[in-house]
XYZ file of C-alpha atoms in Angstrom:
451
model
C 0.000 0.000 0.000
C 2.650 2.032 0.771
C 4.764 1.378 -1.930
C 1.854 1.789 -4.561
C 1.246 5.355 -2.646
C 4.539 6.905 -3.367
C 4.598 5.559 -6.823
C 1.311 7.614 -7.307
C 2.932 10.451 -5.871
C 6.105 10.193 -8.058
C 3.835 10.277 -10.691
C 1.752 13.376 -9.980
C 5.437 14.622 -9.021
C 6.556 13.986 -12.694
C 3.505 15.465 -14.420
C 3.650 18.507 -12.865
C 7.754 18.584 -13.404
C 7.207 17.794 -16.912
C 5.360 20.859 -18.187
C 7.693 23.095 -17.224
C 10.120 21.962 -18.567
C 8.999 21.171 -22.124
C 7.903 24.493 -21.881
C 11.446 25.684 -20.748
C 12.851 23.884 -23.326
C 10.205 24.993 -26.399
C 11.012 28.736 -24.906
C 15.092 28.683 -25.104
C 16.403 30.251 -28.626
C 18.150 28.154 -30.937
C 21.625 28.167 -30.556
C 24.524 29.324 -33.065
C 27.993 28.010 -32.588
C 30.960 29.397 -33.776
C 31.354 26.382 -35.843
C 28.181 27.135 -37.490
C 29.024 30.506 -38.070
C 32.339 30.043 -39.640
C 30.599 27.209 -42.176
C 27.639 30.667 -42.726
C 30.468 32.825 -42.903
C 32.202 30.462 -45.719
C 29.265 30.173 -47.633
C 27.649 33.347 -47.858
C 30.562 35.994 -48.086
C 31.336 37.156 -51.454
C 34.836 37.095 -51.322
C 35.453 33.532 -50.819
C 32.865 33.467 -54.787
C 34.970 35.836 -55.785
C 38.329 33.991 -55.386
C 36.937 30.841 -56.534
C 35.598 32.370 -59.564
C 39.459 33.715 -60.063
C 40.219 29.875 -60.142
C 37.498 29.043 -62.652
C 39.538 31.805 -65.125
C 43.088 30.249 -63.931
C 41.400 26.847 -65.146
C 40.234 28.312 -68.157
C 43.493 29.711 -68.967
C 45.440 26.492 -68.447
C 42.411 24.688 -70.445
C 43.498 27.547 -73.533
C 47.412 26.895 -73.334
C 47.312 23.000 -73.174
C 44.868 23.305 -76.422
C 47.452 25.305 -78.176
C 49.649 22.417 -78.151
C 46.716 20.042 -79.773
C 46.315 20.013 -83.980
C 43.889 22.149 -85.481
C 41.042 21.840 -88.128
C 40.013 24.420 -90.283
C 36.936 24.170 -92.460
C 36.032 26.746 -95.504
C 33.594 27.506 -97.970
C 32.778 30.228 -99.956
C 30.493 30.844 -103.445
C 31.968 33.792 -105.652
C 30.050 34.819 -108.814
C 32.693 36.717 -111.320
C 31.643 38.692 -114.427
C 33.824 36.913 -117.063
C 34.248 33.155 -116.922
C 36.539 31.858 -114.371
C 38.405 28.871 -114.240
C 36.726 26.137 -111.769
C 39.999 24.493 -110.836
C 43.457 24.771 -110.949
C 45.078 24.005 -113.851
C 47.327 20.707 -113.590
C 48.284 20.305 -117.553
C 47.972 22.198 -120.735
C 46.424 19.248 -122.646
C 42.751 19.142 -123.819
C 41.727 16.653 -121.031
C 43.046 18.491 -118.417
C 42.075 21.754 -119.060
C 39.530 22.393 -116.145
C 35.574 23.993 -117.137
C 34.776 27.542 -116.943
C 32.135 29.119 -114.899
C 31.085 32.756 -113.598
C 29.608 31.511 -110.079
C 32.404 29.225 -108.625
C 32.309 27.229 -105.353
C 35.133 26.640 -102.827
C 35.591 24.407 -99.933
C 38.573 23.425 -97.447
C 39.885 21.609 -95.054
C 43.306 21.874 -93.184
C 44.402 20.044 -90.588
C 47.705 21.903 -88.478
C 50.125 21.173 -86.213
C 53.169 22.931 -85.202
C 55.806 20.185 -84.230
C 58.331 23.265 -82.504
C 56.968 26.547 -81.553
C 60.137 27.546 -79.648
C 59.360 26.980 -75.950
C 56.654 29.601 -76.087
C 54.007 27.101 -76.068
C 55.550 24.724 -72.765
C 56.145 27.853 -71.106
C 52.929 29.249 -71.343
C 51.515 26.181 -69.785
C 53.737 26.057 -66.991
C 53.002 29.810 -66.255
C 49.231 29.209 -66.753
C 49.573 26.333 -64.156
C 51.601 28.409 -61.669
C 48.590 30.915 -61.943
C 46.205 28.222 -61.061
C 48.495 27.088 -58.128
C 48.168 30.678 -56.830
C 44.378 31.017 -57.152
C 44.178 27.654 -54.844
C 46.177 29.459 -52.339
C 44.269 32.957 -52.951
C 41.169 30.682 -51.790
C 42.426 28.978 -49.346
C 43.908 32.446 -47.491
C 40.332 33.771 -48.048
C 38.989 31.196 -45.774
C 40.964 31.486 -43.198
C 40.476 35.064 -43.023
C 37.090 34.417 -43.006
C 37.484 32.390 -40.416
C 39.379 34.166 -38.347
C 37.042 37.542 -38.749
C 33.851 35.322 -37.787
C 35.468 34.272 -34.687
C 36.242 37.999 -33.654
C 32.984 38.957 -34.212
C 31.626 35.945 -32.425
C 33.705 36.870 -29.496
C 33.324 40.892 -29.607
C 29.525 39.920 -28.891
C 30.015 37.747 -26.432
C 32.664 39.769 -24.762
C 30.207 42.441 -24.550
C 27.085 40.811 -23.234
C 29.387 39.810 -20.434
C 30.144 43.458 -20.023
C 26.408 44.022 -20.276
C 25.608 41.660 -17.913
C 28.555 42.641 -14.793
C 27.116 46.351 -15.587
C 23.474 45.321 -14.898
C 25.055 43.762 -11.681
C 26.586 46.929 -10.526
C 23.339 49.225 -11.684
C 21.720 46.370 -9.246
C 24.140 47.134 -5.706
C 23.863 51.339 -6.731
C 20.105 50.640 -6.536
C 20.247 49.194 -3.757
C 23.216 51.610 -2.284
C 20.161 54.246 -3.379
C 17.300 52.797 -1.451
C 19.479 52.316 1.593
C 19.917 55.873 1.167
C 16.741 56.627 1.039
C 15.877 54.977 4.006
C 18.301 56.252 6.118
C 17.393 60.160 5.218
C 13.616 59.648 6.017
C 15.414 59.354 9.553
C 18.048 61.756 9.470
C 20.716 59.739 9.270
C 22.011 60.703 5.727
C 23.432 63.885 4.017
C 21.673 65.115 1.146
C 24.844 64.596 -0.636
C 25.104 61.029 -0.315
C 21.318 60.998 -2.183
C 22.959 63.207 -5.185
C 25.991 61.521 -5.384
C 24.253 57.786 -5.507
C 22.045 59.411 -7.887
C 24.818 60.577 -10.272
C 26.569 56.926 -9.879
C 22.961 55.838 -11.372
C 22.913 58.437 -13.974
C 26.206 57.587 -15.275
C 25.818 53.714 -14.831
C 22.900 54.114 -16.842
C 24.506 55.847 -19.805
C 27.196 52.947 -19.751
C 24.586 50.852 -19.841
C 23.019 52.109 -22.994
C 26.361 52.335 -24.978
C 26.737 49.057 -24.105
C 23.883 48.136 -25.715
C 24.350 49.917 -28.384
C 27.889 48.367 -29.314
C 26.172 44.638 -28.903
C 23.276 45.224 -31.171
C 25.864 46.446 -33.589
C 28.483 43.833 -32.734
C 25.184 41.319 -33.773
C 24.639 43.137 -36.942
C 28.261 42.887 -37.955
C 28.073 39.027 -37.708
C 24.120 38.968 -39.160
C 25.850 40.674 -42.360
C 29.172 38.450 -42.382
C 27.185 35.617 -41.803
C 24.178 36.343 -44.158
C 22.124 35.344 -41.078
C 18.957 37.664 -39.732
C 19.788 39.702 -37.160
C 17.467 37.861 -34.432
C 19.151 34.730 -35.357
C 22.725 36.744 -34.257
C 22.082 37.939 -31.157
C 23.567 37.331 -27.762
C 21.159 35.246 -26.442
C 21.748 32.413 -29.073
C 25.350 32.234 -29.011
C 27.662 30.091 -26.921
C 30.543 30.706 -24.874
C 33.574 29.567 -25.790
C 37.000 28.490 -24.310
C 40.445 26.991 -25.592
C 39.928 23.188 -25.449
C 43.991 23.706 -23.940
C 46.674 26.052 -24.059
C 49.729 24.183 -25.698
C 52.472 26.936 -26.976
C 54.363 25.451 -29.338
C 57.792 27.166 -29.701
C 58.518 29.960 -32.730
C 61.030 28.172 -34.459
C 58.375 25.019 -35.415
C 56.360 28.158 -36.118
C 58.242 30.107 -38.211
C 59.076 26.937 -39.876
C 55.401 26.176 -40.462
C 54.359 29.888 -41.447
C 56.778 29.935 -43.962
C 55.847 26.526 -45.574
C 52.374 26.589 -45.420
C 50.995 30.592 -45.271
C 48.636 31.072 -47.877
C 49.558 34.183 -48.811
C 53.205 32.924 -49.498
C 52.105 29.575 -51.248
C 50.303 32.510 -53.835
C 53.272 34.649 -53.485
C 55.257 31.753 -54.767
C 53.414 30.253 -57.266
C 52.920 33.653 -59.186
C 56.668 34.590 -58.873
C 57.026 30.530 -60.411
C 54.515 32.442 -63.051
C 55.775 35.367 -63.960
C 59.115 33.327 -64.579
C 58.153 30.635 -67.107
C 56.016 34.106 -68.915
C 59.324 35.039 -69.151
C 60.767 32.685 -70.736
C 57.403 32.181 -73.407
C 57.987 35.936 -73.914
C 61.716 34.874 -74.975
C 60.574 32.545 -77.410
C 59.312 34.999 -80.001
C 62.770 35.128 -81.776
C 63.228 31.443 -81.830
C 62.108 29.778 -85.372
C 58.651 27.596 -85.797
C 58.214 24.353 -87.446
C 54.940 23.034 -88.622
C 52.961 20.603 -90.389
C 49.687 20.824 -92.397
C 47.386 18.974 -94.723
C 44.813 20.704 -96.747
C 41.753 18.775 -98.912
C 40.358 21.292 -101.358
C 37.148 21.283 -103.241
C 36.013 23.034 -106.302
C 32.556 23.288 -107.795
C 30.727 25.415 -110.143
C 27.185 25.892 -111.129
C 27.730 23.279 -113.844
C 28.760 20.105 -113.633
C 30.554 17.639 -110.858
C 32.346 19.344 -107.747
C 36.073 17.870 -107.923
C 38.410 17.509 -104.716
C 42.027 17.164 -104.262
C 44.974 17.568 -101.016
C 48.521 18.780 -100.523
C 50.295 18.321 -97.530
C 53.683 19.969 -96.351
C 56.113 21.436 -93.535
C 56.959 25.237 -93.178
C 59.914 26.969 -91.753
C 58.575 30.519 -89.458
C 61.611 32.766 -88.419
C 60.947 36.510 -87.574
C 63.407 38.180 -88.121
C 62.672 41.603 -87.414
C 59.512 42.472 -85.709
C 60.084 46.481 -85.173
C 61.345 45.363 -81.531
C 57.881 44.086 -80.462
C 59.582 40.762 -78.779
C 62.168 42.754 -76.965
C 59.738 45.213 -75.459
C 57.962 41.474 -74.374
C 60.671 40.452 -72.710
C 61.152 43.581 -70.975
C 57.903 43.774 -69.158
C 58.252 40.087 -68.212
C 61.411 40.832 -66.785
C 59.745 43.979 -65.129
C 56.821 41.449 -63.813
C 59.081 38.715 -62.780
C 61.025 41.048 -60.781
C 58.130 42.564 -59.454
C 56.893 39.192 -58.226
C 60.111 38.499 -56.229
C 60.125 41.397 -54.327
C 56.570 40.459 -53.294
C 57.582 37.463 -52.225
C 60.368 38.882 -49.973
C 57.568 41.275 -49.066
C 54.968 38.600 -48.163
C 57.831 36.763 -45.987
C 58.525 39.635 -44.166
C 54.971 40.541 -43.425
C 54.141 37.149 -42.320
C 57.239 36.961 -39.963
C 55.909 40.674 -38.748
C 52.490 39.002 -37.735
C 53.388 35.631 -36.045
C 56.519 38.320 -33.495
C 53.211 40.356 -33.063
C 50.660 37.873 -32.773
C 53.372 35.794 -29.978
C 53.829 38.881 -28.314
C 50.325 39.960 -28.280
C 49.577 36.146 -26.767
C 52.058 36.372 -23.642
C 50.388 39.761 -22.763
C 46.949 38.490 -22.842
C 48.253 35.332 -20.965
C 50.079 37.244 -18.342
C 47.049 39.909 -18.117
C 44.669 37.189 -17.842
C 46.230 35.572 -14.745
C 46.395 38.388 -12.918
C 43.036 39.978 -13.725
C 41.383 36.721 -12.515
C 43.336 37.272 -9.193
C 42.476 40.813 -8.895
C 39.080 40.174 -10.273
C 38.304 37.963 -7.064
C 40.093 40.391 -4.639
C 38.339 43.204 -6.118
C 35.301 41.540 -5.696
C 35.766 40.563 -2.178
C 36.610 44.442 -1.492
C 33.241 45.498 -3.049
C 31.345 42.808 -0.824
C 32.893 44.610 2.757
C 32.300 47.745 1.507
C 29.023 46.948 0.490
C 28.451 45.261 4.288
C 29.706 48.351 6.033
C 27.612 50.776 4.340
C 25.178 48.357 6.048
C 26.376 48.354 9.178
C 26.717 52.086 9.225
C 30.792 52.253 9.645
C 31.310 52.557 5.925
C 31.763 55.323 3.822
C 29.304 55.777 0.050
C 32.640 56.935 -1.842
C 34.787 53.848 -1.411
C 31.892 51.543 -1.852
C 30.916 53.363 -5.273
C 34.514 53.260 -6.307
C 35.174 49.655 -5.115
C 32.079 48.838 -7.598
C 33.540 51.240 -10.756
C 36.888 49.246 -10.023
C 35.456 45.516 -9.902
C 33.271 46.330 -13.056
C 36.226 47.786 -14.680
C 38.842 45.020 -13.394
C 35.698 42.102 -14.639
C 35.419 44.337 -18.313
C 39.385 43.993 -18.698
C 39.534 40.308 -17.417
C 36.889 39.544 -20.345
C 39.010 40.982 -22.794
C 41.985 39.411 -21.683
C 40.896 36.005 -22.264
C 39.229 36.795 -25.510
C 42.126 38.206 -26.774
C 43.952 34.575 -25.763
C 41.556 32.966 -27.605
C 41.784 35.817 -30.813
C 45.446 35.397 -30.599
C 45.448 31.228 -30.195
C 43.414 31.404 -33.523
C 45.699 34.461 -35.519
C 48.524 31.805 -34.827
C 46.459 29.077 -36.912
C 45.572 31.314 -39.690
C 49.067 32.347 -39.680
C 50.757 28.565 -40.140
C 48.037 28.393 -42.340
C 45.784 25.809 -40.389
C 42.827 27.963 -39.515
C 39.634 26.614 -41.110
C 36.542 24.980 -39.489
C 37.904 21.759 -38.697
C 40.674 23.089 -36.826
C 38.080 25.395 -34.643
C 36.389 22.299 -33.892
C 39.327 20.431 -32.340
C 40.641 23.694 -30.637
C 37.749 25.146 -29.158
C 34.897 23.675 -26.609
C 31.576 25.476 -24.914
C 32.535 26.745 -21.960
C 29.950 25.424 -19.012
């Protein structure tokens, strides 16, 4: 009896539970992870279509210089009417039976098939350039993505980093309001100066104009990612995004770094394959003073208005040399020279730029390391200071203008604590895209919800 009792009850218990939470879980917003945002990010923005379209002409290009190297077929036709009688074939004999007909409306046909069996390099080293070219629009997409990537993730964090901010403020607006009715209370009885009432209320005042900057800078931190992410704005904001931490904090050292950066960057990669380009242009440019050997075969036709159409072929080789082109090759060469070397120094360029942003990026890491130890530290000693002061205001022994400065420097302290792991986390992922390993997957395997 007793048994079958609380079984009942554990029923009714659960039926009433149930509700509520269904109801809990219909009325929580569908969450948006920064996985899910980078994959948005990747397939909305138009610069990632924009760089793969550059590879769709690279392919094309390559597609153009390997058919140059294929044979060719020609096909022609024409109908000519003359005013005098024309003869309707060449003439092959001056003997009665091969004298060819006369006609005034004479028709023409061909067919040649070409190839050209030396061309003088021009035609190997336009290939090679074309497929350095597509080799650097790989890379151009590939350091588009990671940019990408790395730009959703500061967004992500720049809106959670301020609804944190939001949120300590609204904590702080909380103790001055109550700081204000204490106040209140205590100068219905005389026991408070008028200026601890104005002063309480200007802490309010200004706490509430923090406030609404605040919330200004998230709704247009959300609108930023909305737009980057082609997402609505409801579907961006705060509410519906997760907190995130470094799944661990491994710091590899800068040599393997350096090392990596410089094999792998994607900038680099493109900075190298169009320097490989602009040098095999070069050398096609060179080959305009280098002779050409070819091969054809023609099958010609000949009709008139009267009588049978006749056919006959030729083939043969030919011998192109220019000899003088009015300096057209040599002003060829020189821009390719001018391009080449303009390519190399890019490359330096691009080296030293990427070496610029991994010293930055490694010094910019330690700070946010170091600054994030100790404004956890001072965070909770802060914190702990605000609580007394906060107890002897209640007590009576306190004074207002160490409480209300004990809460500006906890709120200030918690704001630049925020930042400082954030900007672990930015750094952590500018390190990636650096060595050239930032994309989705990586995010995935480096970063986990924070509980």
């Amino acid at each position: 009896m007793l048994i079958r009792k609380a079984f009942i009850l554990g029923l009714l218990g659960l039926a009433s539970i149930l509700p509520r939470a269904l109801s809990a879980s219909e009325s929580e917003p569908p969450k948006l992870t920064l996985l899910e945002a980078s994959e948005r990010a990747l397939a909305h923005y138009p610069s990632l279509a924009l760089a793969r379209a550059h590879r769709q002409m690279a392919a094309a290009e390559l597609g153009e210089a390997e058919a140059r190297s294929r044979p060719t077929a020609t096909m022609g036709a024409s109908a000519e009417r003359y005013e005098e009688e024309m003869l309707v074939s060449p003439i092959h004999g001056f003997t009665p039976d091969l004298i060819p007909d006369f006609d005034r409306t004479l028709l023409r046909g061909s067919l040649t098939v070409g190839y050209d069996l030396y061309a003088g390099g021009v035609r190997k080293a336009d290939r090679e350039s074309k497929a350095a070219l597509l080799a650097a629009s790989g890379a151009e997409i590939e350091q588009e993505e990671r940019s990408l990537v790395a730009t959703t993730v500061t967004l992500y964090l720049r809106i959670l980093e301020v609804q944190e901010l939001l949120s300590a403020h609204q904590g702080r607006m909380q103790a001055l309001a109550a700081e204000q009715d204490r106040v209140e209370r205590l100068l219905e009885v005389g026991r408070a100066a008028r200026v601890d009432q104005l002063r309480i209320a200007a802490a309010l005042a200004a706490a509430e104009a923090e406030r609404a900057t605040l919330a200004a800078f998230l709704d247009s931190a959300e609108r930023n990612l909305a737009r980057w992410t082609g997402l609505a704005p409801e579907d961006t904001r705060a509410a519906h995004l997760v907190p995130i931490r470094l799944a661990s904090d491994i710091d590899p050292d800068r040599p393997s770094l350096e090392e990596q950066a410089l094999a792998t960057n994607p900038s680099l990669l493109e900075a190298k394959e169009k320097l490989a380009a602009a040098e095999s242009a070069l050398r096609a440019a060179s080959g305009g003073n280098r002779p050409r050997v070819g091969i054809a075969g023609n099958y010609l036709g000949f009709g008139a208005a009267r009588g049978d159409p006749i056919g006959e072929w030729n083939v043969g080789a030919a011998l192109r040399w220019s000899l003088w082109d009015g300096g057209q090759t040599k002003e060829r060469v020189a821009r390719a020279e001018a391009v080449r070397d303009a390519a190399f120094e890019t490359l330096r360029l691009s080296r030293k730029r990427v070496l610029a942003e991994l010293d930055r990026t490694l010094v910019d890491r330690i700070e946010a390391q170091a600054r994030s130890r100790s404004l956890a530290t001072a965070a909770m000693g802060f914190e702990e200071v605000a609580r007394i002061e906060a107890l002897r205001l209640e007590a009576g022994s306190g004074v207002q203008a160490d409480f209300l400065d004990a809460e500006a420097v906890l709120l200030r302290t918690r704001s630049q604590y925020t930042s400082a792991q954030h900007a672990v986390i930015r750094t952590r992922v500018e390190l990636a895209r650096i060595t050239g390993l930032l994309d989705p997957g990586w995010l995935a395997r480096s970063l986990e919800t924070k509980p």
